[in-house]
Amino acid sequence: MPTTLNKIAKQGDNGATMMPIIQGVGRAAIEIAAVLRGAVFRGALGGAGSENVQGEQQQMLDVLSDEIFLDEMRSTGFVCAVGSEEQEELLVIEEYSHADYLVLVDPLDGSSNLDVDGPVGTIFSIVKRKTANSERPHVSDTLQSGQSVIAAGYVLYGPSLMMVCSVGAGVDGYTFNPASARFELSHADIRIPETGGYYSVNESNKDKWLDGMGDNLDRMKIETGLGMRYVGAMVADMHRTLLKGGVFLYPADEKNTTGKLRLLYEAIPMGFVMEQAGGKAMSNGIAVMDIEPEALHQRVPVYLGSNTNVDSLLG
Ligand code: AHM
Ligand code: MG
């Protein structure tokens, strides 16, 4: 019998409590994957005609994925509120507003890849509320550092459908098997190599990077001779970096002066997974996991990957 997501339930107290929510993420992933596969036939590719809170054009699939994810979190009965990259405000799940956990999500990361059938992903993390269960969940419940994350992970919609997640006891990867209609353990106890062969970044921005990162990258390239890979979807770039080693970065630049990637929906969940796999996740001079969030949609510079490569880039 293949090992399924049920493995998570056996990973200590956190695993047992997180299991229903992660199963909900799995159901959302299967639904989103089906919507992505059929999108071209349903006229669901392209803009939704709306902007998200960051002033970015939403794709129809961003909106659909957000709805699917929220519905599945509601159906678990364990989630009191969801903070989503696609929603300006914290979404309180009224029926379960007394529940213990909040989920932070980027429902469809890298959605600029959709028009060219490129990989996209879902990124999530789970925290326990700080407010009393009798109170209405509040945005302050989401403003907790990575040290408070109980579980986090991502879904990769690529040639196969994969979920990579951690409940704080290492990192496992599960691949959806269409024959059994289940996520099956395919990548047990993922450990990032101490050194990898690639750096991953949108290098076209280099002249506009702040904090001397252009010079750092040039120096690292000369010292290490690393090759370059960049998908432009963080989940895909993170996944390659996790399995093969190397470094992924998105520095602050003249346009995104505090960075582009979102602390709560992208940096912290990926930082959690990266550290659990033995790698490193840094922002400017501080570990991503030590940043105290100040706002739901806060952005930060991100440098994550193999210890050797992150150190050589930032060193
Ligand atoms: P999104 O959440 O709006 O899709 O934006 C995040 C994405 C990441 O997946 C990716 O790493 C980055 O934006 C790519 O940005 P760029 O096109 O500037 O290279
Ligand atoms: Mg994103």
mmCIF file of C-alpha atoms in Angstrom, residues 77-260:
data_model
loop_
_atom_site.group_PDB
_atom_site.id
_atom_site.type_symbol
_atom_site.label_atom_id
_atom_site.label_comp_id
_atom_site.label_asym_id
_atom_site.label_seq_id
_atom_site.Cartn_x
_atom_site.Cartn_y
_atom_site.Cartn_z
ATOM 1 C CA GLY A 77 -14.256 23.125 10.227
ATOM 2 C CA PHE A 78 -10.858 23.909 11.796
ATOM 3 C CA VAL A 79 -10.094 27.234 10.109
ATOM 4 C CA CYS A 80 -11.506 30.476 11.524
ATOM 5 C CA ALA A 81 -10.066 32.823 8.889
ATOM 6 C CA VAL A 82 -8.005 32.930 5.714
ATOM 7 C CA GLY A 83 -5.565 35.643 4.656
ATOM 8 C CA SER A 84 -5.206 35.512 0.886
ATOM 9 C CA GLU A 85 -2.956 37.350 -1.530
ATOM 10 C CA GLU A 86 -6.087 37.908 -3.617
ATOM 11 C CA GLN A 87 -8.161 39.481 -0.818
ATOM 12 C CA GLU A 88 -7.635 42.909 0.690
ATOM 13 C CA GLU A 89 -9.003 41.996 4.111
ATOM 14 C CA LEU A 90 -8.773 38.926 6.296
ATOM 15 C CA LEU A 91 -11.656 36.601 5.362
ATOM 16 C CA VAL A 92 -13.408 35.348 8.483
ATOM 17 C CA ILE A 93 -15.194 32.001 8.089
ATOM 18 C CA GLU A 94 -18.341 32.950 9.984
ATOM 19 C CA GLU A 95 -19.564 29.372 10.670
ATOM 20 C CA TYR A 96 -16.259 28.482 12.317
ATOM 21 C CA SER A 97 -15.092 31.842 13.638
ATOM 22 C CA HIS A 98 -14.415 30.122 16.991
ATOM 23 C CA ALA A 99 -11.960 27.622 15.400
ATOM 24 C CA ASP A 100 -8.278 27.598 16.335
ATOM 25 C CA TYR A 101 -6.360 28.081 13.094
ATOM 26 C CA LEU A 102 -5.747 30.659 10.378
ATOM 27 C CA VAL A 103 -4.415 29.856 6.933
ATOM 28 C CA LEU A 104 -2.341 32.247 4.815
ATOM 29 C CA VAL A 105 -2.401 31.507 1.102
ATOM 30 C CA ASP A 106 -1.237 32.550 -2.326
ATOM 31 C CA PRO A 107 -3.864 30.534 -4.193
ATOM 32 C CA LEU A 108 -2.261 30.714 -7.631
ATOM 33 C CA ASP A 109 1.331 31.814 -7.540
ATOM 34 C CA GLY A 110 3.091 32.716 -10.780
ATOM 35 C CA SER A 111 -0.151 33.300 -12.624
ATOM 36 C CA SER A 112 1.649 35.232 -15.380
ATOM 37 C CA ASN A 113 2.700 31.753 -16.587
ATOM 38 C CA LEU A 114 -0.893 30.730 -17.272
ATOM 39 C CA ASP A 115 -1.140 32.093 -20.793
ATOM 40 C CA VAL A 116 1.854 30.017 -21.899
ATOM 41 C CA ASP A 117 0.880 26.796 -20.099
ATOM 42 C CA GLY A 118 3.800 27.205 -17.703
ATOM 43 C CA PRO A 119 3.919 25.845 -14.156
ATOM 44 C CA VAL A 120 2.066 27.623 -11.352
ATOM 45 C CA GLY A 121 1.547 26.841 -7.683
ATOM 46 C CA THR A 122 -0.322 27.330 -4.435
ATOM 47 C CA ILE A 123 1.587 28.356 -1.286
ATOM 48 C CA PHE A 124 0.154 28.036 2.223
ATOM 49 C CA SER A 125 0.990 28.260 5.903
ATOM 50 C CA ILE A 126 -1.017 27.619 9.053
ATOM 51 C CA VAL A 127 -0.822 29.471 12.381
ATOM 52 C CA LYS A 128 -2.787 29.305 15.613
ATOM 53 C CA ARG A 129 -4.859 32.326 16.523
ATOM 54 C CA LYS A 130 -3.683 34.707 19.251
ATOM 55 C CA THR A 131 -7.110 36.135 20.052
ATOM 56 C CA ALA A 132 -9.470 34.191 22.297
ATOM 57 C CA ASN A 133 -11.745 31.723 20.510
ATOM 58 C CA SER A 134 -14.754 33.671 21.739
ATOM 59 C CA GLU A 135 -13.555 36.764 19.859
ATOM 60 C CA ARG A 136 -13.839 37.451 16.166
ATOM 61 C CA PRO A 137 -10.536 36.553 14.434
ATOM 62 C CA HIS A 138 -8.552 39.679 13.738
ATOM 63 C CA VAL A 139 -5.821 40.601 11.262
ATOM 64 C CA SER A 140 -3.413 40.706 14.220
ATOM 65 C CA ASP A 141 -3.806 36.908 14.350
ATOM 66 C CA THR A 142 -1.992 36.713 11.023
ATOM 67 C CA LEU A 143 0.865 39.018 12.047
ATOM 68 C CA GLN A 144 3.008 36.317 13.595
ATOM 69 C CA SER A 145 6.596 35.577 12.686
ATOM 70 C CA GLY A 146 7.631 32.376 10.958
ATOM 71 C CA GLN A 147 8.529 30.986 14.381
ATOM 72 C CA SER A 148 4.791 30.572 15.008
ATOM 73 C CA VAL A 149 4.072 28.624 11.836
ATOM 74 C CA ILE A 150 2.791 25.130 12.599
ATOM 75 C CA ALA A 151 2.674 23.812 9.052
ATOM 76 C CA ALA A 152 3.461 25.128 5.594
ATOM 77 C CA GLY A 153 3.976 23.970 2.070
ATOM 78 C CA TYR A 154 3.195 24.365 -1.562
ATOM 79 C CA VAL A 155 1.422 22.690 -4.430
ATOM 80 C CA LEU A 156 3.109 22.551 -7.833
ATOM 81 C CA TYR A 157 0.871 22.332 -10.902
ATOM 82 C CA GLY A 158 3.467 20.998 -13.331
ATOM 83 C CA PRO A 159 3.668 17.878 -15.452
ATOM 84 C CA SER A 160 2.480 16.135 -12.282
ATOM 85 C CA LEU A 161 0.487 17.522 -9.381
ATOM 86 C CA MET A 162 2.650 17.637 -6.258
ATOM 87 C CA MET A 163 2.270 18.789 -2.697
ATOM 88 C CA VAL A 164 5.370 19.457 -0.628
ATOM 89 C CA CYS A 165 4.731 20.168 3.028
ATOM 90 C CA SER A 166 6.067 20.173 6.550
ATOM 91 C CA VAL A 167 4.504 20.065 9.983
ATOM 92 C CA GLY A 168 7.874 20.831 11.557
ATOM 93 C CA ALA A 169 9.235 17.281 11.315
ATOM 94 C CA GLY A 170 11.118 17.520 8.030
ATOM 95 C CA VAL A 171 9.721 17.889 4.529
ATOM 96 C CA ASP A 172 7.876 15.327 2.438
ATOM 97 C CA GLY A 173 6.662 15.484 -1.139
ATOM 98 C CA TYR A 174 3.470 13.784 -2.297
ATOM 99 C CA THR A 175 2.521 13.266 -5.934
ATOM 100 C CA PHE A 176 -1.096 12.907 -7.020
ATOM 101 C CA ASN A 177 -1.575 9.485 -8.572
ATOM 102 C CA PRO A 178 -4.458 9.670 -11.069
ATOM 103 C CA ALA A 179 -4.863 5.881 -10.837
ATOM 104 C CA SER A 180 -5.593 5.931 -7.097
ATOM 105 C CA ALA A 181 -6.908 9.537 -7.026
ATOM 106 C CA ARG A 182 -4.677 10.165 -4.000
ATOM 107 C CA PHE A 183 -1.554 12.041 -3.098
ATOM 108 C CA GLU A 184 1.108 9.373 -2.559
ATOM 109 C CA LEU A 185 4.440 9.858 -0.808
ATOM 110 C CA SER A 186 6.970 10.185 -3.626
ATOM 111 C CA HIS A 187 9.741 12.289 -2.041
ATOM 112 C CA ALA A 188 10.297 11.211 1.565
ATOM 113 C CA ASP A 189 12.348 13.436 3.881
ATOM 114 C CA ILE A 190 13.573 15.961 1.336
ATOM 115 C CA ARG A 191 16.990 17.434 2.245
ATOM 116 C CA ILE A 192 18.392 20.262 0.154
ATOM 117 C CA PRO A 193 21.977 19.634 -1.041
ATOM 118 C CA GLU A 194 24.524 21.753 0.860
ATOM 119 C CA THR A 195 25.640 23.184 -2.506
ATOM 120 C CA GLY A 196 23.796 23.310 -5.818
ATOM 121 C CA GLY A 197 24.563 24.170 -9.400
ATOM 122 C CA TYR A 198 22.103 26.995 -10.161
ATOM 123 C CA TYR A 199 21.083 30.477 -9.147
ATOM 124 C CA SER A 200 17.537 31.551 -9.939
ATOM 125 C CA VAL A 201 16.539 35.179 -10.362
ATOM 126 C CA ASN A 202 14.982 37.688 -12.763
ATOM 127 C CA GLU A 203 18.389 39.072 -13.699
ATOM 128 C CA SER A 204 16.891 41.692 -16.046
ATOM 129 C CA ASN A 205 16.266 43.774 -12.919
ATOM 130 C CA LYS A 206 19.915 43.690 -11.814
ATOM 131 C CA ASP A 207 20.712 47.309 -12.623
ATOM 132 C CA LYS A 208 17.796 48.387 -10.437
ATOM 133 C CA TRP A 209 18.504 46.149 -7.441
ATOM 134 C CA LEU A 210 19.110 47.816 -4.122
ATOM 135 C CA ASP A 211 21.450 46.817 -1.281
ATOM 136 C CA GLY A 212 24.397 46.117 -3.610
ATOM 137 C CA MET A 213 22.869 42.821 -4.702
ATOM 138 C CA GLY A 214 24.010 43.303 -8.305
ATOM 139 C CA ASP A 215 27.635 43.333 -7.175
ATOM 140 C CA ASN A 216 27.006 40.387 -4.871
ATOM 141 C CA LEU A 217 25.573 38.332 -7.725
ATOM 142 C CA ASP A 218 28.434 39.235 -10.080
ATOM 143 C CA ARG A 219 30.970 38.233 -7.443
ATOM 144 C CA MET A 220 29.164 34.975 -6.688
ATOM 145 C CA LYS A 221 28.996 34.088 -10.372
ATOM 146 C CA ILE A 222 32.736 34.558 -10.791
ATOM 147 C CA GLU A 223 33.531 32.643 -7.590
ATOM 148 C CA THR A 224 31.191 29.704 -8.117
ATOM 149 C CA GLY A 225 30.480 29.458 -11.848
ATOM 150 C CA LEU A 226 26.853 28.564 -11.129
ATOM 151 C CA GLY A 227 24.449 28.145 -14.034
ATOM 152 C CA MET A 228 21.095 29.932 -14.159
ATOM 153 C CA ARG A 229 17.471 28.723 -14.247
ATOM 154 C CA TYR A 230 14.392 30.916 -13.876
ATOM 155 C CA VAL A 231 10.763 29.913 -14.382
ATOM 156 C CA GLY A 232 9.207 33.088 -12.976
ATOM 157 C CA ALA A 233 6.857 31.089 -10.754
ATOM 158 C CA MET A 234 8.237 30.953 -7.237
ATOM 159 C CA VAL A 235 6.851 27.481 -6.540
ATOM 160 C CA ALA A 236 8.625 25.984 -9.560
ATOM 161 C CA ASP A 237 11.862 27.846 -8.853
ATOM 162 C CA MET A 238 11.706 26.891 -5.168
ATOM 163 C CA HIS A 239 10.979 23.251 -5.980
ATOM 164 C CA ARG A 240 14.009 22.954 -8.251
ATOM 165 C CA THR A 241 16.161 24.727 -5.688
ATOM 166 C CA LEU A 242 14.921 22.421 -2.922
ATOM 167 C CA LEU A 243 15.619 19.221 -4.859
ATOM 168 C CA LYS A 244 18.795 20.220 -6.694
ATOM 169 C CA GLY A 245 20.261 22.884 -4.430
ATOM 170 C CA GLY A 246 21.359 26.400 -5.359
ATOM 171 C CA VAL A 247 19.911 29.784 -4.527
ATOM 172 C CA PHE A 248 16.686 31.586 -5.410
ATOM 173 C CA LEU A 249 16.503 35.320 -4.909
ATOM 174 C CA TYR A 250 14.132 38.216 -5.371
ATOM 175 C CA PRO A 251 15.938 41.344 -4.071
ATOM 176 C CA ALA A 252 14.398 44.760 -3.477
ATOM 177 C CA ASP A 253 14.645 47.046 -6.509
ATOM 178 C CA GLU A 254 13.856 50.628 -7.508
ATOM 179 C CA LYS A 255 10.273 49.631 -8.357
ATOM 180 C CA ASN A 256 9.665 47.230 -5.454
ATOM 181 C CA THR A 257 11.714 49.047 -2.843
ATOM 182 C CA THR A 258 10.880 46.593 -0.060
ATOM 183 C CA GLY A 259 10.943 43.552 -2.354
ATOM 184 C CA LYS A 260 8.239 41.955 -4.496
#
